[in-house]
Short mmCIF file of C-alpha atoms in Angstrom, two decimals:
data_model
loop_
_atom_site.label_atom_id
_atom_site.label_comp_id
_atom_site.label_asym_id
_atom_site.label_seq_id
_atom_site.Cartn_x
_atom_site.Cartn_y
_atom_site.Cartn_z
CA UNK A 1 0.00 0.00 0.00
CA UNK A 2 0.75 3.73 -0.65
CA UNK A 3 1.74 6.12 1.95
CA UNK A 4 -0.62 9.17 1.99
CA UNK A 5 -0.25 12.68 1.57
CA UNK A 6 -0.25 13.97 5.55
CA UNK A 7 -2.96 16.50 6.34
CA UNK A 8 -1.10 17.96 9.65
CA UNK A 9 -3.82 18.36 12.58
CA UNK A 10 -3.85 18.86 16.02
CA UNK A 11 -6.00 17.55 18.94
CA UNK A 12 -6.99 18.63 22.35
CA UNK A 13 -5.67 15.88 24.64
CA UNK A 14 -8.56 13.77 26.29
CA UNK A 15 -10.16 13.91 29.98
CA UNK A 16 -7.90 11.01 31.31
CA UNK A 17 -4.57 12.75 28.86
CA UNK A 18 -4.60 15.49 30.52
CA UNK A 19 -2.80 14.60 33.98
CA UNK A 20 0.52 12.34 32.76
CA UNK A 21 2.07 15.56 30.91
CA UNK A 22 1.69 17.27 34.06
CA UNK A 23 3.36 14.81 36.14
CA UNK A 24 6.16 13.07 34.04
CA UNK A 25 9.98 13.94 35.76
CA UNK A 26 12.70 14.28 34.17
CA UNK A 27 13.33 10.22 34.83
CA UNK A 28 9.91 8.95 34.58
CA UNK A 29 6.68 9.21 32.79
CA UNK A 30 3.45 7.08 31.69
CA UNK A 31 4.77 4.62 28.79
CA UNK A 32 3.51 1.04 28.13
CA UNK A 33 4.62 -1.33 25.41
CA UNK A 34 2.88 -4.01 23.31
CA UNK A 35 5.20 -6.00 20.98
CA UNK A 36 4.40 -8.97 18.30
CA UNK A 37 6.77 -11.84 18.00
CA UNK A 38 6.60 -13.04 14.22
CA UNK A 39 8.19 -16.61 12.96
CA UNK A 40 10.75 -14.64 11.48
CA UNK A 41 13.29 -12.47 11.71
CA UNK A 42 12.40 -8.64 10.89
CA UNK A 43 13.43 -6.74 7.65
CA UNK A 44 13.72 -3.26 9.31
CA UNK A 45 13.58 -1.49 5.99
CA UNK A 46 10.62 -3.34 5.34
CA UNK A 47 8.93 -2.57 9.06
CA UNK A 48 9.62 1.32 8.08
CA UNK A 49 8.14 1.16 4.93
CA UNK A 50 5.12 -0.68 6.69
CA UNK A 51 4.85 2.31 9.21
CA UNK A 52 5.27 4.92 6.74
CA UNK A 53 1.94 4.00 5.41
CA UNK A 54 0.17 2.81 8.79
CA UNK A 55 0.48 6.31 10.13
CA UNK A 56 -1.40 8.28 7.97
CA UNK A 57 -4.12 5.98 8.89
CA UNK A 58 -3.79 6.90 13.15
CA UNK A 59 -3.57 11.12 12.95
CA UNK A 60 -4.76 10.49 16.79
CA UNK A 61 -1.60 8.69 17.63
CA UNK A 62 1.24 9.72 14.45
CA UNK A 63 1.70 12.49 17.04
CA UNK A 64 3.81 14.97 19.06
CA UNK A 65 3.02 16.03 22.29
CA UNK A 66 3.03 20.44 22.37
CA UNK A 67 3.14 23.10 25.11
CA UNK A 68 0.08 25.92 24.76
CA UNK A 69 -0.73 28.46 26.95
CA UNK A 70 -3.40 26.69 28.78
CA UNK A 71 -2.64 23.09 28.23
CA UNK A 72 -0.68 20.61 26.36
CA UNK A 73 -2.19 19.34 22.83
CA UNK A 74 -1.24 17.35 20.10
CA UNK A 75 -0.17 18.11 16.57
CA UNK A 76 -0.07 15.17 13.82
CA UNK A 77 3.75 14.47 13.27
CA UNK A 78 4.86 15.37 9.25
CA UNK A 79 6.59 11.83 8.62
CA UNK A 80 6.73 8.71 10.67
CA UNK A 81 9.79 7.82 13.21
CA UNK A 82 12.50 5.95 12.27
CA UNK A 83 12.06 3.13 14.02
CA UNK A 84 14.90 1.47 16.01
CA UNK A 85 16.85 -1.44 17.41
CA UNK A 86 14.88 -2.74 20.45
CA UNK A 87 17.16 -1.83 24.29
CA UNK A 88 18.13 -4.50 27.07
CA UNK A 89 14.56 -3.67 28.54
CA UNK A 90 11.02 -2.30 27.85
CA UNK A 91 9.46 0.99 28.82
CA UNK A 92 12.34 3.42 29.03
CA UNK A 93 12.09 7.08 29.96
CA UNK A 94 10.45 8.69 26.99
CA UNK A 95 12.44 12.36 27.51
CA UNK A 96 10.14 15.55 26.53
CA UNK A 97 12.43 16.42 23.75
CA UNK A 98 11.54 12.44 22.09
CA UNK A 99 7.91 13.13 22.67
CA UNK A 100 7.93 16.86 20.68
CA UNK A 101 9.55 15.05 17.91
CA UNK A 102 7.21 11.79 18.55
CA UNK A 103 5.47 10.48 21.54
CA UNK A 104 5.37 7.11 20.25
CA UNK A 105 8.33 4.64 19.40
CA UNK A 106 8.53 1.49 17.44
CA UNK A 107 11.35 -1.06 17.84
CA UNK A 108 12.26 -4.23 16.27
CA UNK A 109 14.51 -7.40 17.78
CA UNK A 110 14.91 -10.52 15.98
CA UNK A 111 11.16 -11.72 15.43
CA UNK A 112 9.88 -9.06 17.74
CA UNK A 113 8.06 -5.81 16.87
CA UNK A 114 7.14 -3.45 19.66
CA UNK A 115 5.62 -0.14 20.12
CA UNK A 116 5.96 1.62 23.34
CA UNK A 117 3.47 4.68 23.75
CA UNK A 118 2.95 7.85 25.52
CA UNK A 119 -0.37 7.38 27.91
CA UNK A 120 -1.38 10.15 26.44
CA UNK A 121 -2.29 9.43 22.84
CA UNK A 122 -4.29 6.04 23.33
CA UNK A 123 -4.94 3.27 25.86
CA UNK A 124 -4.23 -0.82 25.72
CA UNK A 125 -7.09 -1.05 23.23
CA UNK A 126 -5.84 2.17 20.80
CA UNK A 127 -2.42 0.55 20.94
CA UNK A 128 -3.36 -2.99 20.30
CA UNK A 129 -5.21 -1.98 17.23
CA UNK A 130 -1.86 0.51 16.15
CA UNK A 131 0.06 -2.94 16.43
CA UNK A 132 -2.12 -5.12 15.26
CA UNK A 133 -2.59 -2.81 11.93
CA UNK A 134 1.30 -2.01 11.55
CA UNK A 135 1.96 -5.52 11.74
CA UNK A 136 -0.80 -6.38 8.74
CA UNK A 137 1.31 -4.21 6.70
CA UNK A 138 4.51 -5.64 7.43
CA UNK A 139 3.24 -8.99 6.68
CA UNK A 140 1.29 -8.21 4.07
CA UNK A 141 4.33 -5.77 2.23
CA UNK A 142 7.12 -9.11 3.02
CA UNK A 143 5.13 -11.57 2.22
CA UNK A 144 2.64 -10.38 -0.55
CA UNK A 145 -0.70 -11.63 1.30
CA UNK A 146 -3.58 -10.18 1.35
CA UNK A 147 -4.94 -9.62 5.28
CA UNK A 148 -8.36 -8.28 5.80
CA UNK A 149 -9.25 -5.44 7.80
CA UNK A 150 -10.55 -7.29 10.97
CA UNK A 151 -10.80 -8.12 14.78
CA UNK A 152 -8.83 -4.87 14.97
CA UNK A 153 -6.93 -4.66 11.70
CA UNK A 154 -7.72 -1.49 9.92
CA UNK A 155 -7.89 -0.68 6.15
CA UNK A 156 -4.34 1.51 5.57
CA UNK A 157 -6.16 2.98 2.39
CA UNK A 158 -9.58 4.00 4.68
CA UNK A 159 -9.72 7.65 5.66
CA UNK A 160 -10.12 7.28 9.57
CA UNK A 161 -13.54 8.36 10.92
CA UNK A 162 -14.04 11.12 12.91
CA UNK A 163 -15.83 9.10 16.13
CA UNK A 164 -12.08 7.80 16.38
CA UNK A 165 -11.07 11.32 17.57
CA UNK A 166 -13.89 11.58 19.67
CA UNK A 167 -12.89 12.27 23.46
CA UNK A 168 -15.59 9.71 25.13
CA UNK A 169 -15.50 10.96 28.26
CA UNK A 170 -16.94 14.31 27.34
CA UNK A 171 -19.62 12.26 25.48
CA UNK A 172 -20.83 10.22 28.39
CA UNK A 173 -20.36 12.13 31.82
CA UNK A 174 -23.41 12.45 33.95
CA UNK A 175 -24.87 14.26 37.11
CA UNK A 176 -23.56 12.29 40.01
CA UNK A 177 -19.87 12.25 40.82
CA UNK A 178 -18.01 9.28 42.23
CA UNK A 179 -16.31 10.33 45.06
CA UNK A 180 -12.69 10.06 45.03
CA UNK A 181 -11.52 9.61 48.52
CA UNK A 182 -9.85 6.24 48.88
CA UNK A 183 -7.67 4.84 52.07
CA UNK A 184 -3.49 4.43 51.60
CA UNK A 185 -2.37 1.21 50.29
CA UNK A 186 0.35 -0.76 51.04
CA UNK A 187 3.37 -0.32 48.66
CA UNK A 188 6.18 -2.54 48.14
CA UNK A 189 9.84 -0.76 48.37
CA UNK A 190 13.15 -2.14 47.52
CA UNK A 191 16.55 -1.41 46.08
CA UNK A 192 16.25 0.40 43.06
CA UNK A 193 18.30 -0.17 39.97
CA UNK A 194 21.11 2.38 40.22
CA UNK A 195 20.86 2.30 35.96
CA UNK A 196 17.61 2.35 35.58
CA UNK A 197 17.47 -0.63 34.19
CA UNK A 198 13.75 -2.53 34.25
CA UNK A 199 13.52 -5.94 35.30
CA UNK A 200 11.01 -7.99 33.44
CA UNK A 201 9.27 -11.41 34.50
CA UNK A 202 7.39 -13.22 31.98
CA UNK A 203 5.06 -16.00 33.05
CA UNK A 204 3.90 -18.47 30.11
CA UNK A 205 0.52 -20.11 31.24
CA UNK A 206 -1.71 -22.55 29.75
CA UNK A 207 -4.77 -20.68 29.06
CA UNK A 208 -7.16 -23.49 29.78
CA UNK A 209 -5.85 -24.32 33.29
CA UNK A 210 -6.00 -20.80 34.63
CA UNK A 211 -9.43 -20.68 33.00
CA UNK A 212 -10.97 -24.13 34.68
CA UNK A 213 -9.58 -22.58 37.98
CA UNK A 214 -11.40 -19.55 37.96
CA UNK A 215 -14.53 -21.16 36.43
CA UNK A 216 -14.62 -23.45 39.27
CA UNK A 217 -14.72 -20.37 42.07
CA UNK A 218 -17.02 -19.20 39.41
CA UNK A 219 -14.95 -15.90 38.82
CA UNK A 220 -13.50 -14.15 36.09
CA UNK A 221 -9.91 -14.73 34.66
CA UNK A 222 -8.84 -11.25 35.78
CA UNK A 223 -10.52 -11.63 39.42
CA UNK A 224 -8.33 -15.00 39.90
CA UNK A 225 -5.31 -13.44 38.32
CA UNK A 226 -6.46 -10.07 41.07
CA UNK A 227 -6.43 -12.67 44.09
CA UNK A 228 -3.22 -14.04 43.38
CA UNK A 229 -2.05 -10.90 43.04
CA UNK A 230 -3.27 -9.49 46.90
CA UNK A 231 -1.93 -12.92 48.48
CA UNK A 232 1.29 -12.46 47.11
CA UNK A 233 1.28 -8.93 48.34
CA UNK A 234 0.15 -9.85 51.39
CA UNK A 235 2.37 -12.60 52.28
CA UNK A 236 5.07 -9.62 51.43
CA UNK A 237 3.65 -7.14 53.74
CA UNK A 238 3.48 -10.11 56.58
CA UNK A 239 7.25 -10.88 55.97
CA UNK A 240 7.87 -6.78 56.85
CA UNK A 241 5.00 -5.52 58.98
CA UNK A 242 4.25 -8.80 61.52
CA UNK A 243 1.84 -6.45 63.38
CA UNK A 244 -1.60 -6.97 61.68
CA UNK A 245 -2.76 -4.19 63.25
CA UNK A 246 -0.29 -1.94 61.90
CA UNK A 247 -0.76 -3.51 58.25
CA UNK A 248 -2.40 -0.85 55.32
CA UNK A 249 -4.88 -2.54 52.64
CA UNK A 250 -3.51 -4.40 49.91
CA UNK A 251 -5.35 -2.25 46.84
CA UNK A 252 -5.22 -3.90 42.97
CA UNK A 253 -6.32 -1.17 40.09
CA UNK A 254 -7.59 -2.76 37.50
CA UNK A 255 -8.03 -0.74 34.36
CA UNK A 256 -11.75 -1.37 32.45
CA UNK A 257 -11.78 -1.00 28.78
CA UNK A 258 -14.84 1.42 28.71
CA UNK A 259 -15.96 0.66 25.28
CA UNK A 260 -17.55 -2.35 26.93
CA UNK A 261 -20.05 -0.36 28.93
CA UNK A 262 -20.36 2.31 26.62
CA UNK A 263 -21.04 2.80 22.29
CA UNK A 264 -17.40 4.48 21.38
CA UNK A 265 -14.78 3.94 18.38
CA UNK A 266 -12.73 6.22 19.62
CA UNK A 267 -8.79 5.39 19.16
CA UNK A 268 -8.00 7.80 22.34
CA UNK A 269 -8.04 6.78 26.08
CA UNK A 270 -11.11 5.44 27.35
CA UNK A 271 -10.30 3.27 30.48
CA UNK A 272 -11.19 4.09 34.20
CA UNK A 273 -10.28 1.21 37.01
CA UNK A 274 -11.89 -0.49 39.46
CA UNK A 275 -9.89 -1.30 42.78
CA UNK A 276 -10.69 -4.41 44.76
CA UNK A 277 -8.74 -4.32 48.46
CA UNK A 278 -8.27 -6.52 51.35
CA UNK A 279 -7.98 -5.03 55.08
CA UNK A 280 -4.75 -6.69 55.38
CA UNK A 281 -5.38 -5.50 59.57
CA UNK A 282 -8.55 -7.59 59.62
CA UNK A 283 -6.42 -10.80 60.30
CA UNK A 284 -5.69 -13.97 58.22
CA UNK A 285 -6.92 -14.51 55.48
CA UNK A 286 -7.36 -17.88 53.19
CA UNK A 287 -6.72 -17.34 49.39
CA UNK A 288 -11.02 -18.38 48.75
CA UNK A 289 -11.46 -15.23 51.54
CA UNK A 290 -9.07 -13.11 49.05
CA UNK A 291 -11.06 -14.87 45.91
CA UNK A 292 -14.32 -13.79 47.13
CA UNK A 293 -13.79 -10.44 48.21
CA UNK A 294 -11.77 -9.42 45.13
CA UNK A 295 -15.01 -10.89 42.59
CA UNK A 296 -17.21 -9.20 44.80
CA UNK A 297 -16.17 -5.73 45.01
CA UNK A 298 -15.36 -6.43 41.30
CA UNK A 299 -19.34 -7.17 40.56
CA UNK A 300 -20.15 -3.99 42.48
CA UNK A 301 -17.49 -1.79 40.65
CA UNK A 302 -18.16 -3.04 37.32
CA UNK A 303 -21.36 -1.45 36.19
CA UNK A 304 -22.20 1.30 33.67
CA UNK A 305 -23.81 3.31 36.59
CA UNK A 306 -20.35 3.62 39.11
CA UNK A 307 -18.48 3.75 35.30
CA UNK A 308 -20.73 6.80 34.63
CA UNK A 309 -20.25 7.93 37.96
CA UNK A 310 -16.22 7.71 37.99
CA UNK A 311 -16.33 9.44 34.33
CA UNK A 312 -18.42 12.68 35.79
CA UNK A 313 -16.06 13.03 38.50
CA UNK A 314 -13.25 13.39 36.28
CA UNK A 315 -14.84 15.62 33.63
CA UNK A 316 -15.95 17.66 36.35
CA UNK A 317 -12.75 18.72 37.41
CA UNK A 318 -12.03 19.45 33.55
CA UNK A 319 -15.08 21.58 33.65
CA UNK A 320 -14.29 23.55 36.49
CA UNK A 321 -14.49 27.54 34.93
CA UNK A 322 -11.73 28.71 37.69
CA UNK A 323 -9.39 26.01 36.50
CA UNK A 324 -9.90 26.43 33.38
CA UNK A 325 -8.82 29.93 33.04
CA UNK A 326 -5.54 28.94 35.34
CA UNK A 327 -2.11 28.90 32.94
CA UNK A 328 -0.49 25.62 32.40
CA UNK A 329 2.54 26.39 34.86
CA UNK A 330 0.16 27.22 37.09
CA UNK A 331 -2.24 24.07 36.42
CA UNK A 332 0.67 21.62 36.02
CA UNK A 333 1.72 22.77 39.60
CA UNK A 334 -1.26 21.64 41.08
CA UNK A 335 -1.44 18.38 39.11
CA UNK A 336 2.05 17.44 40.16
CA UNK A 337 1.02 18.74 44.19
CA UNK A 338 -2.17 16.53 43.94
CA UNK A 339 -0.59 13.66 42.27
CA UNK A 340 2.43 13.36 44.33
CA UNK A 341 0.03 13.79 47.86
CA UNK A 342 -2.70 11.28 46.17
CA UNK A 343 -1.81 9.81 42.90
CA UNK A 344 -0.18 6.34 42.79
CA UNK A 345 -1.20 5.99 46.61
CA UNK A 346 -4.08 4.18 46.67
CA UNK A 347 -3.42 1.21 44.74
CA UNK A 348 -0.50 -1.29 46.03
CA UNK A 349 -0.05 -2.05 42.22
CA UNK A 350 -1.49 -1.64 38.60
CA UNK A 351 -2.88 -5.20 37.09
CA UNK A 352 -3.92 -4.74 33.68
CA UNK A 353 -5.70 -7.07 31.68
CA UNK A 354 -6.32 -7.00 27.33
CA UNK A 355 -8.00 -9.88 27.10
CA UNK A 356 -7.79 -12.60 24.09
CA UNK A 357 -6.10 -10.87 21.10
CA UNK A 358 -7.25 -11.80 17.70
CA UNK A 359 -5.95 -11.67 14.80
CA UNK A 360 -7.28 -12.32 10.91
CA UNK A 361 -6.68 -15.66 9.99
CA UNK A 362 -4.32 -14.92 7.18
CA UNK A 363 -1.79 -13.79 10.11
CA UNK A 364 -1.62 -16.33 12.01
CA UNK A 365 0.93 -18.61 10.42
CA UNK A 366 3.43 -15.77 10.63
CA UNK A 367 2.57 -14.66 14.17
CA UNK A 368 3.57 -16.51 17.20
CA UNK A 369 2.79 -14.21 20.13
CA UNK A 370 2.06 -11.04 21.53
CA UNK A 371 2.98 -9.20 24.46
CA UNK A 372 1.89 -6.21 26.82
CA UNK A 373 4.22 -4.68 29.46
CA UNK A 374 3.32 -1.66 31.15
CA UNK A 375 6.02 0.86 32.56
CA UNK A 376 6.33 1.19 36.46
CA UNK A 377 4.56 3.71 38.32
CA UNK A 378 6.67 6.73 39.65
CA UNK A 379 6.28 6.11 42.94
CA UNK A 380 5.90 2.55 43.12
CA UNK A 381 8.18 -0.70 42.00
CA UNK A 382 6.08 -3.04 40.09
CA UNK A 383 3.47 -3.69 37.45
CA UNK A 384 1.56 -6.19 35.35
CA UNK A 385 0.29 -6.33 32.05
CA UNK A 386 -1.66 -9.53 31.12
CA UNK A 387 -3.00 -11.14 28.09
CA UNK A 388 -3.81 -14.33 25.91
CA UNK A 389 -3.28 -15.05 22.68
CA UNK A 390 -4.04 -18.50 20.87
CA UNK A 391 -4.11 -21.32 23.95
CA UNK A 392 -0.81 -19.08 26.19
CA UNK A 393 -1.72 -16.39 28.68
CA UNK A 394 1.01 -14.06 28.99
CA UNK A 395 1.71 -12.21 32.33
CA UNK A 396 4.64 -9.46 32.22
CA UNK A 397 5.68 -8.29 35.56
CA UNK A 398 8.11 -5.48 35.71
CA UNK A 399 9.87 -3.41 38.31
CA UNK A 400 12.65 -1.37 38.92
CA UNK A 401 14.33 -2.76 42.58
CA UNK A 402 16.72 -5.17 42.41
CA UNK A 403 14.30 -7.23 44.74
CA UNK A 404 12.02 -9.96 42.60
CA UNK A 405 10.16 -11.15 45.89
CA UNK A 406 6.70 -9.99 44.07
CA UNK A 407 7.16 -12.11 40.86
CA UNK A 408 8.46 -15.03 43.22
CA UNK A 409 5.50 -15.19 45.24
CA UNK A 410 2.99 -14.65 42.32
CA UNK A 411 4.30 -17.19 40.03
CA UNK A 412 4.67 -20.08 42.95
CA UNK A 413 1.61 -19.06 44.22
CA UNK A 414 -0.19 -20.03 40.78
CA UNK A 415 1.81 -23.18 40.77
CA UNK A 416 0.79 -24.08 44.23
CA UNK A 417 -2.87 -24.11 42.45
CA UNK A 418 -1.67 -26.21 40.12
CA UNK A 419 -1.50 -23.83 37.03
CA UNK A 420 2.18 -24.94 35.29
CA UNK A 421 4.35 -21.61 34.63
CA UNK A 422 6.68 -21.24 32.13
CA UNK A 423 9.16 -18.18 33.02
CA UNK A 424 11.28 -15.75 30.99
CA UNK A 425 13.66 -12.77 32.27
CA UNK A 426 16.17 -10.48 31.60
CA UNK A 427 17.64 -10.54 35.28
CA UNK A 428 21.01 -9.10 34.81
CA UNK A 429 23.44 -11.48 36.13
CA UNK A 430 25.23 -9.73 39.05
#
């Protein structure tokens, strides 16, 4: 396929956008990855021609992040990056100079393709599509197949519709605000990386097993995944807090892919979370105790009327006339004040889930997996990015401490259920 003529636009950044400009450091901000692992090796010249021509067709993401007077936007980038050899690990700082040239990358090692984005140009879904699509054109410009546009796979020749620029959470905020004040959770500290190198964990899991599990408890996937998760966390905080009654709640955010809940096409961010916790001071408590209370608040979090409700609160801030007027040093100061006293906080750790990935048919005997690794938090150590593809569930853990207690725990704790685990790392050898 072609690449297109570029008509440059720019975008006001969505309702959930809005905050990671203001609170990236110089040595941190919000980038996650998602990378494809073909059967062979990649042509780079080949993979640049390929996103030469998938960018004209994602003006939402092709972007670079700019500086106004009252807040950041985005302005459609002229030309695609160049993309790049892949580094020892995932998720590294994203400077502000890279994202006003591009606030997206795309990297290539051996069989692997991955693009690691800005938070705020698109969510797991908007980058899973990006992916999906620049890998249809790779494949379909190296090996001369045709690939229909599909579960996710867009048409590189099909003038993107405006509903995919659409900021959702304008579109569906109501009257009643969730309100936002949550208890401290426990975090987990360690030695960090003097390099800031990013340790990653892979877990390879039979997708079947984990899925008989949960059926049995008659939960969901994710709640299972959730309550192995808090247990592992919990046995952590035990191990450095005896004192139950001096033990803070062990808090999983969950991000929810809102599209589920609500008629959008949009290619921007359109998650919220729900956060399941366990009052670690409570006492002991037995992994089905942890099981139930983890679906449970799940069930109560996960409807279209606390969705609706968590939206408003959010837009209403945006709303607000008095902030609105504010300058963006003087807004980004308050972000960063709030964020660092609040932010991160109340969650002991981010657990993100895609779901199944499909693919069109026609890709499948060159693909043999795909991967999702979000960055780690600024305050915190550790994160998870989960998803399936074919009959493998694949769980990436990363952190920055030298400590890999949490992805220990998690892994034997799974095993201990009798779920088989297949592990990968990039533990630098000491």
């Amino acid at each position: 396929m072609e690449e297109r003529k570029r008509q440059r636009r720019w975008m006001r950044l969505d309702n959930a956008a809005k905050l990671y400009p203001a609170v990236r450091t110089k040595n941190w901000c919000n980038v996650f990855r998602l990378s494809i692992t073909l059967n062979e090796n990649i042509d780079p010249d080949v993979l640049q021609k390929a996103l030469n021509v998938t960018v004209g067709r994602f003006p939402s993401i092709a972007v670079r992040l700019c500086k106004g007077f009252f807040w950041y936007y985005l302005e459609e980038i002229e030309s695609a990056p160049a993309v790049i050899p892949d580094r020892p690990y995932p998720c590294g700082k994203m400077t502000a100079d890279d994202m006003k040239r591009c606030a997206f990358r795309v990297l290539y090692y051996k069989k692997r393709i991955a693009v690691e984005f800005f938070h705020s140009l698109t969510d797991g879904n908007g980058g899973l599509i990006f992916l999906k699509t620049l890998a249809a054109e790779y494949i379909t410009q190296k090996e001369s197949v045709n690939i229909p546009a599909e579960f996710g796979v867009l048409n590189r020749n099909e003038e993107p519709n405006d509903r995919e620029f659409e900021d959702s959470f304008l579109k569906y905020h109501g009257h009643k605000a969730f309100s936002k004040r949550e208890k401290t959770a426990y975090r987990i500290t360690g030695t960090k990386e003097n390099d800031d190198f990013h340790g990653v964990t892979i877990g390879i899991v039979d997708l079947k097993s984990v899925l008989s599990k949960a059926k049995k408890h008659g939960v969901s996937l994710t709640a299972y995944l959730a309550a192995v998760m808090a247990l592992s966390i919990i046995q952590i905080q035990d191990s450095e807090v005896p004192d139950k009654r001096k033990q803070k709640p062990v808090k999983i955010l969950i991000p929810v892919n809102l599209r589920n809940y609500f008629k959008s096409s949009s290619m921007r961010n359109f998650v919220l979370y729900v956060i399941p916790e366990i009052e670690a001071n409570m006492g002991d408590f037995t992994f089905e105790e942890i099981l139930q209370i983890v679906y449970c608040q799940m069930k109560l979090q996960l409807t279209e009327k606390q969705m609706q409700a968590r939206i408003t609160a959010n837009v209403k801030v945006e709303k607000n006339k008095f902030l609105k007027a504010l300058p963006l040093f003087v807004k980004n100061i308050g972000m960063k004040t709030a964020f660092s006293m609040v932010g991160e906080k109340k969650s002991s750790i981010t657990m993100s889930n895609l779901g199944a990935v499909r693919i069109p048919d026609e890709m499948r005997k060159f693909t043999e997996r795909f991967d999702f690794t979000l960055g780690v938090q600024a305050t915190g150590c550790n994160n998870c990015g989960i998803l399936s593809y074919g009959d493998k569930l694949y769980i990436n853990m990363i952190r920055n401490i030298k400590e890999s207690e949490l992805e220990r725990l998690f892994f034997t704790n799974l095993v201990k259920r009798g779920i088989a685990v297949t592990v990968e790392s990039n533990q630098k050898e000491e």
